[in-house]
Short mmCIF file of C-alpha atoms in Angstrom, two decimals:
data_model
loop_
_atom_site.label_atom_id
_atom_site.label_comp_id
_atom_site.label_asym_id
_atom_site.label_seq_id
_atom_site.Cartn_x
_atom_site.Cartn_y
_atom_site.Cartn_z
CA MET A 1 -0.13 0.09 0.05
CA LYS A 2 2.84 2.32 0.99
CA ARG A 3 4.49 1.40 -2.47
CA ILE A 4 1.39 2.37 -4.38
CA ALA A 5 1.23 5.66 -2.74
CA GLN A 6 4.80 6.51 -3.46
CA ILE A 7 4.24 5.54 -7.29
CA LEU A 8 1.02 7.77 -7.43
CA THR A 9 2.87 10.66 -5.81
CA ILE A 10 5.58 10.40 -8.26
CA THR A 11 3.27 10.05 -11.24
CA LEU A 12 1.27 13.10 -10.07
CA VAL A 13 4.54 15.23 -9.80
CA PHE A 14 5.50 14.16 -13.31
CA ALA A 15 2.12 14.92 -14.62
CA LEU A 16 1.79 18.39 -12.98
CA ALA A 17 5.40 19.39 -14.12
CA SER A 18 4.39 18.53 -17.93
CA CYS A 19 1.22 20.35 -17.84
CA GLY A 20 1.02 23.44 -20.03
CA SER A 21 4.78 23.25 -20.86
CA ASP A 22 5.69 24.42 -24.35
CA THR A 23 9.29 23.19 -24.98
CA SER A 24 9.08 23.68 -28.77
CA GLU A 25 11.62 26.23 -30.15
CA VAL A 26 8.70 28.59 -30.87
CA GLY A 27 7.52 28.41 -27.31
CA VAL A 28 10.93 29.10 -25.91
CA LEU A 29 11.53 32.07 -28.23
CA LYS A 30 7.89 33.56 -27.52
CA GLU A 31 8.81 33.26 -23.83
CA LYS A 32 11.95 35.13 -24.11
CA MET A 33 10.34 37.81 -26.32
CA HIS A 34 7.67 38.19 -23.75
CA ASP A 35 10.24 38.88 -21.17
CA SER A 36 11.93 41.53 -23.22
CA VAL A 37 8.85 43.72 -23.16
CA SER A 38 8.78 43.92 -19.38
CA VAL A 39 11.26 46.74 -19.08
CA PRO A 40 9.41 49.93 -18.37
CA VAL A 41 9.63 52.78 -20.97
CA LYS A 42 10.04 56.40 -19.90
CA LYS A 43 6.55 57.93 -19.19
CA VAL A 44 5.83 61.71 -19.16
CA VAL A 45 3.14 62.38 -16.42
CA SER A 46 1.52 65.69 -16.97
CA ASP A 47 -1.95 67.21 -17.04
CA THR A 48 -3.37 66.61 -20.48
CA THR A 49 -6.83 67.95 -19.86
CA LEU A 50 -6.72 70.88 -22.04
CA GLN A 51 -4.01 69.59 -24.26
CA PRO A 52 -4.93 69.13 -28.00
CA THR A 53 -4.84 65.46 -28.94
CA VAL A 54 -3.25 63.93 -32.08
CA GLU A 55 -3.99 60.24 -32.78
CA ILE A 56 -1.58 58.64 -35.12
CA VAL A 57 -1.79 55.01 -36.33
CA LEU A 58 1.43 53.70 -37.58
CA ARG A 59 1.83 50.19 -39.21
CA ALA A 60 5.05 48.26 -39.34
CA THR A 61 5.03 46.06 -42.36
CA GLY A 62 7.26 43.46 -44.00
CA GLU A 63 8.76 39.92 -42.98
CA GLU A 64 12.40 40.21 -43.94
CA VAL A 65 14.68 43.04 -42.82
CA LYS A 66 15.08 44.25 -46.32
CA ASP A 67 11.20 44.60 -46.70
CA MET A 68 10.37 46.10 -43.29
CA VAL A 69 9.09 49.63 -43.17
CA PHE A 70 6.74 51.89 -41.50
CA ASP A 71 3.73 52.71 -43.61
CA GLN A 72 4.44 56.53 -43.26
CA ASP A 73 7.67 58.29 -43.39
CA THR A 74 6.62 61.74 -42.06
CA LEU A 75 4.33 62.49 -38.97
CA GLU A 76 3.27 65.96 -38.10
CA VAL A 77 1.67 67.07 -34.83
CA ASP A 78 0.89 70.58 -33.28
CA LYS A 79 3.12 71.88 -30.56
CA ASP A 80 1.84 71.11 -26.95
CA SER A 81 -0.21 68.21 -28.11
CA LEU A 82 -0.58 64.90 -26.57
CA VAL A 83 0.22 62.22 -29.15
CA LYS A 84 -1.80 58.96 -28.91
CA LEU A 85 0.30 56.54 -31.07
CA THR A 86 -0.94 53.29 -32.11
CA LEU A 87 1.85 51.04 -33.47
CA ILE A 88 0.35 47.98 -35.40
CA ASN A 89 2.98 45.24 -36.09
CA GLU A 90 1.54 43.53 -39.11
CA GLY A 91 4.68 41.07 -39.22
CA THR A 92 4.43 37.51 -38.50
CA ASP A 93 7.96 36.35 -38.71
CA LEU A 94 9.83 36.00 -35.29
CA ASN A 95 12.32 38.73 -36.40
CA ALA A 96 9.39 41.23 -36.92
CA ILE A 97 9.85 42.94 -33.62
CA HIS A 98 9.38 46.74 -33.59
CA ASN A 99 9.25 49.79 -31.43
CA PHE A 100 8.89 53.44 -32.42
CA VAL A 101 11.39 55.90 -30.95
CA VAL A 102 11.40 59.79 -31.49
CA VAL A 103 15.02 61.03 -31.39
CA THR A 104 16.86 64.43 -31.92
CA GLU A 105 17.31 64.91 -35.76
CA GLY A 106 20.18 63.29 -37.28
CA MET A 107 20.65 60.72 -34.18
CA SER A 108 18.58 57.73 -35.59
CA GLU A 109 21.58 55.60 -36.57
CA ALA A 110 23.53 56.33 -33.42
CA VAL A 111 20.61 55.80 -31.24
CA ALA A 112 19.65 52.47 -33.06
CA LYS A 113 23.16 51.09 -32.93
CA ILE A 114 23.43 51.86 -29.10
CA GLY A 115 20.08 50.29 -28.62
CA ALA A 116 21.11 47.24 -30.42
CA GLU A 117 23.89 46.83 -27.89
CA ILE A 118 21.60 47.36 -24.95
CA GLY A 119 19.39 44.52 -26.24
CA PRO A 120 16.08 43.09 -25.00
CA PRO A 121 16.52 44.05 -21.32
CA GLY A 122 16.39 47.65 -22.21
CA ASN A 123 13.78 47.24 -25.22
CA TYR A 124 16.64 48.30 -27.44
CA ILE A 125 16.19 51.94 -26.26
CA PRO A 126 19.31 53.73 -24.81
CA ASP A 127 18.95 55.98 -21.88
CA SER A 128 20.08 59.23 -23.77
CA LYS A 129 18.96 62.85 -23.92
CA HIS A 130 18.33 62.28 -27.70
CA VAL A 131 15.64 59.76 -26.94
CA LEU A 132 12.45 61.92 -26.54
CA ALA A 133 9.70 59.28 -26.65
CA ALA A 134 9.55 55.56 -27.05
CA THR A 135 7.17 52.67 -27.30
CA PRO A 136 7.86 49.19 -25.78
CA LEU A 137 8.51 46.41 -28.28
CA ALA A 138 5.61 45.27 -30.40
CA LEU A 139 5.85 41.51 -30.93
CA PRO A 140 4.69 39.93 -34.49
CA GLY A 141 0.88 40.72 -34.80
CA GLN A 142 0.77 42.87 -31.64
CA THR A 143 -0.63 46.32 -31.38
CA ILE A 144 0.84 48.86 -28.84
CA ALA A 145 -0.87 52.12 -27.87
CA HIS A 146 1.41 54.72 -26.33
CA GLU A 147 0.85 58.29 -25.29
CA PHE A 148 3.28 60.97 -24.99
CA LYS A 149 3.69 64.83 -25.11
CA ALA A 150 4.87 66.32 -28.26
CA PRO A 151 8.53 67.86 -27.83
CA PRO A 152 9.07 71.46 -28.64
CA PRO A 153 8.52 72.66 -32.20
CA GLY A 154 11.07 71.42 -34.71
CA VAL A 155 12.00 68.55 -36.83
CA TYR A 156 12.95 65.31 -35.24
CA ASP A 157 13.53 61.61 -36.50
CA PHE A 158 11.63 58.56 -35.52
CA VAL A 159 13.09 55.10 -35.92
CA CYS A 160 12.76 51.43 -34.98
CA THR A 161 15.78 50.48 -32.86
CA TYR A 162 15.47 46.71 -33.07
CA PRO A 163 18.83 45.53 -34.58
CA ASP A 164 19.35 46.32 -38.19
CA HIS A 165 15.76 47.72 -38.69
CA TRP A 166 16.80 51.41 -38.52
CA GLN A 167 18.03 51.45 -42.01
CA LYS A 168 14.68 51.11 -43.47
CA MET A 169 12.25 51.83 -40.71
CA HIS A 170 12.69 55.55 -40.02
CA GLY A 171 11.11 58.89 -40.82
CA LYS A 172 10.63 62.39 -39.82
CA PHE A 173 8.66 63.55 -36.87
CA ILE A 174 7.47 67.17 -37.45
CA VAL A 175 6.18 69.49 -34.43
CA LYS A 176 4.59 72.71 -35.79
#
């Protein structure tokens, strides 16, 4: 009787350990990617009650790095506005991971290269005075909504800082 109880206990332990476990390569990669979006992104907390609001929908398309682009290369907002950005990642490939980062004009490449060195723990976003706003990473098929206050009037760049995406996934962010 004691022997049967031990066998049942061992069987139960193995059964519970195997429940819900996805040990496939895709499951492991998805779990790793899920971990990478847990790093907080800087948020600007301010009173937005009377601020004009600008809603932008930006799509990231393409499956291979050479084909990945944002569907718009110029975004315009009014000064002092609250920007409500929706980043839609239409990619399905595991390499189709994107973010949206507003940077000082001319700094896209430098910020993206430093971001690549930082890697997933920092969402590929450097802690830099040149980074003015940034979304968390959008995994394949995911939509990210992010709000930020428009920087002062001027011309800025926006870029995806996921490794090697900056070359095709960039544009101008204009504040009037």
